Short mmCIF file of C-alpha atoms in Angstrom, two decimals:
data_model
loop_
_atom_site.label_atom_id
_atom_site.label_comp_id
_atom_site.label_asym_id
_atom_site.label_seq_id
_atom_site.Cartn_x
_atom_site.Cartn_y
_atom_site.Cartn_z
CA MET W 1 0.00 0.00 0.00
CA GLU W 2 1.40 3.39 -0.87
CA LYS W 3 2.30 5.98 1.75
CA LEU W 4 -0.59 8.03 3.11
CA ASN W 5 0.32 11.47 1.77
CA PHE W 6 -2.85 13.30 2.80
CA SER W 7 -5.10 12.80 5.81
CA ILE W 8 -8.15 10.55 5.57
CA ASP W 9 -10.33 13.63 6.18
CA PHE W 10 -8.81 15.35 3.11
CA TYR W 11 -9.76 12.41 0.89
CA LYS W 12 -13.21 11.94 2.44
CA ASN W 13 -14.24 15.60 2.43
CA ASN W 14 -12.91 16.39 -1.04
CA TYR W 15 -14.01 13.23 -2.86
CA ILE W 16 -10.57 12.31 -4.11
CA LEU W 17 -8.72 9.06 -3.38
CA PRO W 18 -5.51 7.28 -4.51
CA ALA W 19 -6.17 4.56 -7.09
CA GLY W 20 -2.56 3.50 -7.73
CA GLU W 21 0.66 5.17 -8.86
CA ASN W 22 -0.22 8.67 -10.18
CA LYS W 23 -3.91 7.65 -10.34
CA PHE W 24 -6.79 9.12 -8.32
CA TYR W 25 -10.51 8.45 -8.05
CA ILE W 26 -12.76 11.53 -8.25
CA THR W 27 -16.51 12.21 -8.38
CA ASP W 28 -18.74 15.02 -9.60
CA LYS W 29 -18.34 16.57 -6.13
CA THR W 30 -14.51 16.74 -6.23
CA PRO W 31 -13.46 20.41 -5.89
CA PHE W 32 -10.91 21.93 -8.27
CA PHE W 33 -8.43 22.81 -5.49
CA ALA W 34 -8.17 19.16 -4.34
CA VAL W 35 -6.91 18.09 -7.76
CA GLU W 36 -4.49 21.04 -7.80
CA ASP W 37 -3.16 20.05 -4.33
CA VAL W 38 -2.47 16.54 -5.62
CA LYS W 39 -0.72 17.91 -8.72
CA PHE W 40 1.45 20.17 -6.56
CA TYR W 41 2.33 17.37 -4.14
CA LEU W 42 3.24 14.85 -6.89
CA ASN W 43 4.83 17.46 -9.18
CA THR W 44 3.10 15.77 -12.12
CA ILE W 45 -0.35 15.51 -13.73
CA PRO W 46 -2.18 12.48 -12.26
CA GLU W 47 -4.62 10.27 -14.13
CA LEU W 48 -8.16 10.99 -12.85
CA ILE W 49 -10.78 8.23 -12.78
CA LYS W 50 -14.34 9.46 -12.31
CA ILE W 51 -16.66 7.16 -10.32
CA SER W 52 -20.05 7.50 -8.61
CA GLU W 53 -20.39 8.72 -5.03
CA LYS W 54 -21.51 5.25 -3.92
CA GLU W 55 -18.44 3.65 -5.51
CA PHE W 56 -16.26 6.33 -3.94
CA GLN W 57 -17.57 5.52 -0.44
CA GLU W 58 -16.86 1.81 -1.01
CA LYS W 59 -13.33 2.58 -2.26
CA LEU W 60 -12.75 4.94 0.70
CA GLU W 61 -13.75 2.27 3.24
CA GLU W 62 -11.46 -0.25 1.53
CA TYR W 63 -8.59 2.28 1.50
CA ILE W 64 -8.99 3.12 5.21
CA SER W 65 -9.12 -0.60 6.04
CA ASN W 66 -5.92 -1.30 4.09
CA ILE W 67 -4.09 1.64 5.69
CA SER W 68 -5.17 0.54 9.17
CA HIS W 69 -4.03 -3.05 8.55
CA LYS W 70 -0.68 -1.85 7.27
CA LEU W 71 -0.09 0.41 10.29
CA GLU W 72 -1.15 -2.37 12.64
CA GLU W 73 1.24 -4.81 10.94
CA GLU W 74 4.08 -2.28 11.16
CA THR W 75 3.36 -1.68 14.85
CA GLU W 76 3.11 -5.40 15.54
CA GLU W 77 6.36 -6.01 13.66
CA ASN W 78 8.14 -3.31 15.69
CA ILE W 79 6.94 -4.75 18.99
CA GLU W 80 7.36 -8.43 18.27
CA SER W 81 10.75 -8.37 16.51
CA VAL W 82 13.38 -9.63 18.92
CA GLU W 83 17.00 -8.51 18.73
CA ASP W 84 19.31 -11.17 20.20
CA ILE W 85 22.15 -8.94 21.39
CA LEU W 86 24.42 -11.90 22.17
CA GLN W 87 24.53 -12.79 18.47
CA GLY W 88 25.79 -9.38 17.34
CA SER W 89 29.18 -8.32 16.06
CA ASP W 90 32.30 -8.11 18.25
CA THR W 91 32.95 -4.42 17.56
CA PRO W 92 33.81 -2.31 20.64
CA VAL W 93 30.58 -0.29 20.40
CA ILE W 94 28.35 -3.36 20.29
CA GLN W 95 30.31 -5.00 23.11
CA LEU W 96 29.94 -1.84 25.22
CA LEU W 97 26.17 -1.68 24.66
CA ASN W 98 25.67 -5.41 25.25
CA SER W 99 27.64 -5.15 28.49
CA THR W 100 25.55 -2.12 29.55
CA PHE W 101 22.26 -3.89 28.81
CA ILE W 102 23.32 -7.04 30.67
CA LYS W 103 24.48 -5.02 33.68
CA ALA W 104 21.21 -3.04 33.71
CA ILE W 105 19.11 -6.19 33.64
CA ARG W 106 21.17 -7.91 36.35
CA THR W 107 20.84 -4.90 38.66
CA ASN W 108 17.09 -4.58 37.95
CA ALA W 109 17.53 -1.07 36.57
CA SER W 110 14.34 0.48 35.19
CA ASP W 111 16.08 3.03 32.93
CA ILE W 112 19.45 3.54 31.24
CA HIS W 113 20.60 7.14 30.67
CA PHE W 114 23.29 8.15 28.14
CA GLU W 115 24.11 11.78 28.93
CA PRO W 116 26.64 13.63 26.69
CA PHE W 117 28.68 16.54 28.08
CA LYS W 118 31.66 18.53 26.83
CA GLU W 119 34.43 16.16 27.98
CA GLU W 120 32.68 12.82 28.46
CA VAL W 121 29.45 10.85 28.26
CA LEU W 122 27.91 9.53 31.49
CA ILE W 123 26.00 6.25 31.67
CA ARG W 124 23.58 6.18 34.58
CA PHE W 125 21.06 3.55 35.73
CA ARG W 126 17.85 4.27 37.60
CA MET W 127 17.66 1.62 40.31
CA ASP W 128 14.81 1.62 42.83
CA GLY W 129 13.84 5.08 41.61
CA VAL W 130 17.27 6.68 42.10
CA LEU W 131 19.91 7.42 39.43
CA HIS W 132 23.39 5.94 39.91
CA GLN W 133 26.41 6.65 37.71
CA ILE W 134 27.69 3.36 36.29
CA ASP W 135 30.26 4.25 33.65
CA LYS W 136 31.80 6.93 31.43
CA ILE W 137 32.65 6.71 27.75
CA PRO W 138 34.72 9.05 25.53
CA THR W 139 32.81 11.54 23.38
CA SER W 140 34.68 10.23 20.28
CA MET W 141 32.86 6.91 20.63
CA TYR W 142 29.43 8.26 21.46
CA SER W 143 28.04 8.92 17.98
CA SER W 144 28.61 5.23 17.12
CA VAL W 145 26.82 4.21 20.33
CA VAL W 146 23.79 6.36 19.45
CA SER W 147 23.76 5.00 15.89
CA ARG W 148 23.77 1.41 17.18
CA ILE W 149 20.87 2.17 19.55
CA LYS W 150 18.95 3.77 16.66
CA VAL W 151 19.58 0.78 14.39
CA ILE W 152 18.20 -1.81 16.83
CA SER W 153 15.22 0.40 17.80
CA LYS W 154 14.41 1.23 14.15
CA LEU W 155 14.94 4.99 14.43
CA ASN W 156 16.21 7.34 11.71
CA ILE W 157 20.02 7.34 12.01
CA ALA W 158 20.37 10.47 9.86
CA GLU W 159 17.97 12.57 11.97
CA LYS W 160 19.96 14.19 14.78
CA ARG W 161 18.09 17.49 15.14
CA LEU W 162 14.71 16.20 16.33
CA PRO W 163 13.66 13.99 19.26
CA GLN W 164 12.73 10.42 18.31
CA ASP W 165 10.94 7.55 20.05
CA GLY W 166 11.30 3.87 19.28
CA ARG W 167 11.01 0.45 20.81
CA VAL W 168 12.61 -2.96 20.46
CA ARG W 169 12.53 -6.28 22.25
CA ILE W 170 15.98 -7.62 23.06
CA LYS W 171 16.94 -11.13 24.03
CA ILE W 172 19.77 -12.04 26.39
CA GLY W 173 20.01 -15.82 26.61
CA ASN W 174 16.46 -16.94 27.48
CA LYS W 175 15.39 -13.55 28.89
CA GLU W 176 13.35 -11.11 26.80
CA VAL W 177 13.21 -7.42 27.68
CA ASP W 178 11.16 -4.64 26.07
CA MET W 179 13.15 -1.44 25.52
CA ARG W 180 11.48 1.92 24.88
CA VAL W 181 14.01 4.34 23.47
CA SER W 182 13.85 8.15 23.57
CA THR W 183 16.46 10.44 21.97
CA LEU W 184 16.74 14.18 22.59
CA PRO W 185 19.18 16.57 20.86
CA THR W 186 21.32 18.62 23.29
CA VAL W 187 24.24 21.03 22.91
CA PHE W 188 26.79 18.20 23.23
CA GLY W 189 24.94 15.52 21.27
CA GLU W 190 21.88 13.35 21.48
CA ARG W 191 20.79 12.31 24.95
CA VAL W 192 19.32 8.78 25.04
CA VAL W 193 17.07 7.27 27.71
CA ILE W 194 16.05 3.62 27.51
CA ARG W 195 13.17 2.28 29.63
CA LEU W 196 13.51 -1.45 30.37
CA LEU W 197 10.57 -3.75 30.94
CA ASP W 198 11.48 -7.31 31.84
CA LYS W 199 8.85 -9.66 30.41
CA ALA W 200 9.91 -12.36 32.90
CA ASN W 201 8.83 -10.26 35.91
CA LYS W 202 5.65 -11.67 37.35
CA ILE W 203 2.66 -9.49 38.11
CA LEU W 204 2.23 -8.84 41.82
CA THR W 205 -0.97 -9.97 43.48
CA LEU W 206 -3.02 -7.71 45.74
CA LYS W 207 -1.54 -9.37 48.84
CA GLU W 208 2.01 -8.68 47.58
CA LEU W 209 1.54 -4.92 47.14
CA GLY W 210 2.57 -4.05 50.70
CA LEU W 211 -0.88 -3.27 52.12
CA TYR W 212 -1.45 -3.78 55.82
CA GLU W 213 -4.40 -6.02 56.70
CA ASP W 214 -6.81 -3.15 57.45
CA ASP W 215 -5.85 -1.34 54.22
CA TYR W 216 -6.10 -4.60 52.27
CA LYS W 217 -9.69 -5.14 53.45
CA LEU W 218 -10.59 -1.53 52.63
CA PHE W 219 -8.98 -1.79 49.18
CA GLU W 220 -10.72 -5.10 48.51
CA SER W 221 -14.11 -3.67 49.54
CA ILE W 222 -13.67 -0.87 46.97
CA ILE W 223 -12.53 -2.90 43.95
CA THR W 224 -15.16 -5.62 44.44
CA LYS W 225 -18.03 -3.16 43.93
CA PRO W 226 -20.34 -4.30 41.10
CA TYR W 227 -20.04 -0.96 39.28
CA GLY W 228 -18.60 2.52 39.65
CA LEU W 229 -15.33 4.38 39.01
CA ILE W 230 -12.13 3.59 40.92
CA LEU W 231 -9.07 5.79 40.50
CA VAL W 232 -5.42 5.05 41.28
CA THR W 233 -3.41 8.29 41.48
CA GLY W 234 0.18 9.38 41.78
CA PRO W 235 3.04 10.75 39.68
CA THR W 236 4.75 8.89 36.83
CA GLY W 237 6.68 5.88 38.13
CA SER W 238 4.71 5.49 41.35
CA GLY W 239 3.51 1.95 40.60
CA LYS W 240 -0.05 2.77 39.48
CA SER W 241 -0.03 0.17 36.69
CA THR W 242 1.20 -2.53 39.09
CA THR W 243 -1.72 -1.76 41.42
CA LEU W 244 -4.21 -1.87 38.54
CA TYR W 245 -2.86 -5.21 37.27
CA ALA W 246 -2.99 -6.66 40.81
CA SER W 247 -6.62 -5.48 41.04
CA LEU W 248 -7.48 -7.14 37.72
CA LEU W 249 -5.91 -10.42 38.87
CA LYS W 250 -8.11 -10.26 41.98
CA LEU W 251 -11.24 -9.53 39.92
CA LYS W 252 -10.57 -12.03 37.10
CA THR W 253 -13.01 -14.94 36.96
CA PRO W 254 -14.44 -17.00 34.05
CA ARG W 255 -17.80 -15.29 34.69
CA LYS W 256 -16.48 -11.75 34.08
CA ASN W 257 -15.68 -10.09 30.75
CA ILE W 258 -12.66 -7.83 31.42
CA LEU W 259 -11.22 -5.48 28.79
CA THR W 260 -8.45 -2.90 29.03
CA VAL W 261 -7.14 -0.04 26.89
CA GLU W 262 -3.54 0.83 27.74
CA ASP W 263 -0.51 2.80 26.58
CA PRO W 264 1.56 0.66 26.59
CA VAL W 265 0.38 -2.84 27.50
CA GLU W 266 3.09 -3.60 30.06
CA TYR W 267 2.07 -7.14 31.01
CA GLN W 268 -0.20 -9.59 29.24
CA ILE W 269 -2.77 -11.31 31.45
CA ASP W 270 -4.43 -14.56 30.34
CA GLY W 271 -8.20 -14.28 30.22
CA ILE W 272 -8.23 -10.48 29.83
CA SER W 273 -8.53 -8.73 26.46
CA GLN W 274 -6.02 -5.87 26.29
CA ILE W 275 -5.95 -3.09 23.69
CA GLN W 276 -2.82 -1.11 22.85
CA VAL W 277 -3.42 2.61 22.18
CA ASN W 278 -2.25 3.57 18.68
CA PRO W 279 -2.78 7.28 17.85
CA LYS W 280 -1.41 6.74 14.30
CA ILE W 281 -4.65 5.02 13.33
CA GLY W 282 -6.91 7.04 15.64
CA LEU W 283 -7.02 4.46 18.44
CA THR W 284 -6.94 6.68 21.53
CA PHE W 285 -8.11 6.03 25.09
CA ALA W 286 -11.46 7.64 24.25
CA SER W 287 -12.05 5.76 20.97
CA GLY W 288 -10.83 2.50 22.52
CA LEU W 289 -13.18 2.95 25.47
CA ARG W 290 -16.04 3.71 23.10
CA SER W 291 -15.40 0.42 21.26
CA ILE W 292 -15.00 -1.55 24.49
CA LEU W 293 -18.49 -0.51 25.60
CA ARG W 294 -19.90 -2.37 22.56
CA GLN W 295 -18.14 -5.58 23.67
CA ASP W 296 -20.48 -6.34 26.60
CA PRO W 297 -17.85 -5.76 29.33
CA ASP W 298 -18.27 -6.26 33.06
CA ILE W 299 -14.98 -4.63 34.08
CA ILE W 300 -13.01 -2.00 32.15
CA MET W 301 -9.51 -0.72 32.81
CA VAL W 302 -8.48 2.55 31.16
CA GLY W 303 -4.74 3.21 31.37
CA GLU W 304 -5.13 6.92 32.07
CA ILE W 305 -7.78 9.65 32.08
CA ARG W 306 -6.08 12.45 30.14
CA ASP W 307 -8.92 14.56 28.77
CA LEU W 308 -12.59 15.45 29.10
CA GLU W 309 -13.76 12.96 26.46
CA THR W 310 -12.10 10.00 28.18
CA ALA W 311 -13.30 11.19 31.60
CA GLU W 312 -16.89 11.55 30.37
CA MET W 313 -16.88 8.09 28.81
CA ALA W 314 -15.38 6.51 31.95
CA ILE W 315 -18.05 8.22 34.11
CA HIS W 316 -20.80 7.15 31.68
CA ALA W 317 -19.56 3.54 31.68
CA SER W 318 -19.38 3.46 35.48
CA MET W 319 -22.96 4.71 35.73
CA THR W 320 -24.35 2.12 33.30
CA GLY W 321 -23.43 -0.99 35.27
CA HIS W 322 -19.70 -1.32 34.60
CA LEU W 323 -16.78 -1.31 37.03
CA VAL W 324 -14.17 1.09 35.63
CA LEU W 325 -10.58 1.31 36.90
CA SER W 326 -8.27 4.09 35.75
CA THR W 327 -5.43 6.41 36.78
CA LEU W 328 -4.91 10.14 37.25
CA HIS W 329 -1.85 12.26 37.96
CA THR W 330 -2.58 13.96 41.30
CA ASN W 331 -0.68 14.44 44.55
CA ASP W 332 -3.15 12.77 46.90
CA ALA W 333 -6.54 11.05 46.95
CA PRO W 334 -8.82 14.06 47.69
CA SER W 335 -7.27 16.21 44.93
CA SER W 336 -8.35 13.61 42.34
CA ILE W 337 -11.92 14.82 42.82
CA THR W 338 -10.81 18.41 42.18
CA ARG W 339 -8.88 17.21 39.12
CA LEU W 340 -11.98 15.60 37.59
CA ALA W 341 -13.93 18.82 38.18
CA ASP W 342 -11.10 20.84 36.57
CA ILE W 343 -11.22 18.57 33.51
CA GLY W 344 -14.89 19.49 33.13
CA ILE W 345 -16.91 16.76 34.90
CA GLU W 346 -19.92 18.03 36.82
CA PRO W 347 -19.61 17.52 40.62
CA PHE W 348 -22.91 15.60 40.84
CA LEU W 349 -21.61 13.10 38.25
CA ILE W 350 -18.37 12.63 40.20
CA ALA W 351 -20.35 12.11 43.41
CA SER W 352 -22.67 9.51 41.91
CA SER W 353 -20.03 7.49 40.00
CA LEU W 354 -16.85 7.54 42.11
CA GLU W 355 -16.43 4.62 44.53
CA GLY W 356 -12.89 5.12 45.75
CA VAL W 357 -9.49 6.72 45.17
CA ILE W 358 -6.14 5.09 45.94
CA ALA W 359 -3.15 7.47 46.03
CA GLN W 360 0.30 5.92 46.14
CA ARG W 361 4.05 6.48 46.04
CA LEU W 362 7.05 4.15 45.94
CA VAL W 363 9.71 4.17 48.67
CA ARG W 364 12.92 2.16 48.77
CA ARG W 365 13.05 -0.92 50.99
CA ILE W 366 15.89 -1.27 53.47
CA CYS W 367 18.30 -3.98 52.31
CA GLU W 368 17.59 -7.10 54.41
CA ASN W 369 21.23 -8.20 54.16
CA CYS W 370 22.66 -5.14 55.94
CA LYS W 371 19.67 -3.85 57.94
CA THR W 372 20.53 -2.58 61.40
CA GLU W 373 18.46 -1.18 64.25
CA VAL W 374 19.07 2.46 65.21
CA LYS W 375 17.77 4.72 67.97
CA PRO W 376 15.56 7.53 66.67
CA SER W 377 16.49 11.12 67.55
CA GLU W 378 14.18 13.10 69.82
CA GLU W 379 12.92 15.07 66.81
CA GLU W 380 12.12 11.86 64.92
CA LYS W 381 10.35 10.40 67.94
CA GLU W 382 8.24 13.50 68.39
CA PHE W 383 7.43 13.73 64.68
CA ILE W 384 6.38 10.08 64.34
CA LYS W 385 4.37 10.01 67.57
CA LYS W 386 2.52 13.15 66.52
CA HIS W 387 1.56 11.80 63.08
CA LEU W 388 0.81 8.23 64.12
CA ASN W 389 -0.82 9.22 67.43
CA ILE W 390 1.13 6.64 69.44
CA ASP W 391 2.75 6.79 72.90
CA LYS W 392 4.94 3.69 72.96
CA ASP W 393 8.69 3.85 72.27
CA PHE W 394 10.11 2.35 69.10
CA ASN W 395 13.34 1.93 67.14
CA LEU W 396 14.07 2.71 63.51
CA TYR W 397 16.19 0.83 60.95
CA LYS W 398 18.64 1.57 58.18
CA GLY W 399 20.91 -0.30 55.77
CA LYS W 400 24.66 -0.01 56.37
CA GLY W 401 25.43 -0.79 52.72
CA CYS W 402 26.75 -4.05 51.27
CA GLU W 403 27.55 -5.75 47.97
CA LYS W 404 23.97 -6.95 47.51
CA CYS W 405 22.57 -3.39 47.58
CA LEU W 406 25.59 -1.78 45.84
CA ASN W 407 26.36 0.00 49.14
CA THR W 408 23.14 2.05 48.98
CA GLY W 409 21.50 0.46 52.02
CA TYR W 410 18.33 -0.14 49.97
CA LYS W 411 17.16 -2.99 47.76
CA GLY W 412 13.79 -3.05 46.05
CA ARG W 413 10.78 -0.78 46.56
CA ILE W 414 7.40 -0.89 48.24
CA ALA W 415 4.31 1.31 47.87
CA ILE W 416 2.78 3.54 50.52
CA TYR W 417 -0.95 4.17 50.20
CA GLU W 418 -3.71 6.65 50.93
CA ILE W 419 -7.15 5.09 50.43
CA LEU W 420 -10.27 7.23 50.20
CA LYS W 421 -13.57 5.32 50.21
CA ILE W 422 -16.58 7.33 49.06
CA ASP W 423 -19.51 7.08 51.47
CA GLU W 424 -22.93 8.70 51.24
CA ASP W 425 -21.98 11.76 53.35
CA LEU W 426 -18.92 12.34 51.18
CA ARG W 427 -21.04 12.02 48.01
CA SER W 428 -23.29 14.76 49.33
CA LEU W 429 -20.24 16.92 50.11
CA ILE W 430 -18.69 16.36 46.64
CA SER W 431 -21.91 17.22 44.82
CA LYS W 432 -21.94 20.60 46.59
CA ASN W 433 -18.22 21.37 46.72
CA THR W 434 -15.15 19.78 45.10
CA ASP W 435 -12.58 21.74 47.11
CA SER W 436 -9.86 19.19 47.94
CA LYS W 437 -9.12 20.71 51.38
CA ILE W 438 -12.74 20.31 52.52
CA ILE W 439 -12.82 16.74 51.20
CA ARG W 440 -9.48 15.98 52.85
CA ASP W 441 -10.62 17.35 56.22
CA TYR W 442 -13.73 15.17 56.04
CA ALA W 443 -11.68 12.09 55.11
CA LEU W 444 -9.20 12.66 57.95
CA LYS W 445 -12.06 12.97 60.46
CA ASN W 446 -13.25 9.60 59.19
CA GLU W 447 -9.84 8.03 59.85
CA MET W 448 -8.35 8.02 56.36
CA ARG W 449 -4.66 7.14 56.69
CA THR W 450 -2.46 9.53 54.71
CA LEU W 451 0.56 8.66 52.57
CA LEU W 452 2.81 10.05 55.31
CA GLN W 453 1.15 7.97 58.03
CA ASP W 454 1.36 4.76 55.99
CA GLY W 455 5.02 5.51 55.22
CA LEU W 456 5.91 6.20 58.86
CA ARG W 457 4.15 2.99 59.91
CA LYS W 458 6.36 1.10 57.45
CA ALA W 459 9.41 2.95 58.79
CA ILE W 460 8.89 1.88 62.42
CA ASN W 461 8.24 -1.68 61.19
CA GLY W 462 11.68 -1.77 59.57
CA ILE W 463 10.55 -1.78 55.93
CA THR W 464 11.84 1.66 54.90
CA THR W 465 13.40 4.79 56.42
CA VAL W 466 11.88 8.07 57.58
CA GLU W 467 14.11 9.90 55.05
CA GLU W 468 12.60 7.91 52.18
CA VAL W 469 9.06 8.62 53.33
CA LEU W 470 9.65 12.35 53.72
CA GLN W 471 11.01 12.54 50.17
CA VAL W 472 7.71 11.46 48.66
CA ALA W 473 5.03 12.42 51.21
CA LYS W 474 4.16 15.84 52.64
CA SER W 475 4.30 16.29 56.42
#
């Protein structure tokens, strides 16, 4: 199929359509300027084939179908093609990259950063949410490194002035890892960031998320509602997708029809139909959600509510007998309600559809291999007792640093949660006022545990440190 030179709307609205090389279908309704645009674009006089309007509509539908199939095949090919990096050449550049990828996977890094500066290029890994410098390479070698990354991720090697995004699946032995590549031109060269997604990592269950028993029961009571909207909120990289997948595993039964629309589909779950967003062919969250509603779903998961159209459809679906799970980018649970109102959703619709909001952050776990007990300072004691409303004495913990945690004192991460369940009094309050402070005050009076409180509870139980909690939660 030839390249799509004009938008579908141009062809549809102007009754002109490609019919082959330098050939176009037209009808009696085709305007003069449309033919002139085609002539200008091709720099030649095309052959025009006049057909009826009915024939044109049939040809247009066939053309759109062929274009969509081609784009889907290209996307599928890009995702499914696997680059076995251990079977590459022995050139220094390829050896360097292979070594970097292997090291990143062994250390469970989530991202690899290549950062060019005047004298050198830094290689940094993001491990447990924190960047660590791993290596340096000479600037003379860097352009070859970037070219190699572009080759395996199917990016344009010649384009160095514009940002590019690509993806590739690499294979190291029996392990397959998805890589999402982003390049960005800077003063000293192209900066490259690679997100790694290990396909071998298993999806956590609800019991493995790090919820205390009381929070687990509250969470379970929210997600097992027969219908309504449930939101998981937090910044990028706070584990929202992991929580949603764990929720779907809990809800999955042969008697339920579960569909998702995601960007990207991070993990594939047997028994759940998952849709990958593809803006190139017009498959957005909103259009995907619209199509899902025609598939007789019981439970729907929408990767993210980004705009009014998606929000309206999610609210509509939740009010017509479906359980809808989605995410928002907000700082805490109560501000999610304000965010929906800011997008354009009427407060009474929020009040009647929303069942619960789960805000979360990730904190680093203390390394179990080098964990030691420490006495809290008087300030720490006072601070923790005030926020947790406890009188008893306690000790804190920290990691001394060892080989297993690369001398950081931390290994792995765990989520801290703030769970807001919507009751009838809160619905009444939301329908009258969506001010997050008023909602928060009400929730706190009804014993909602904040992110800070959940984090401090994990700190005195030896799971994380007070410093980690204070970095992600407001006091």
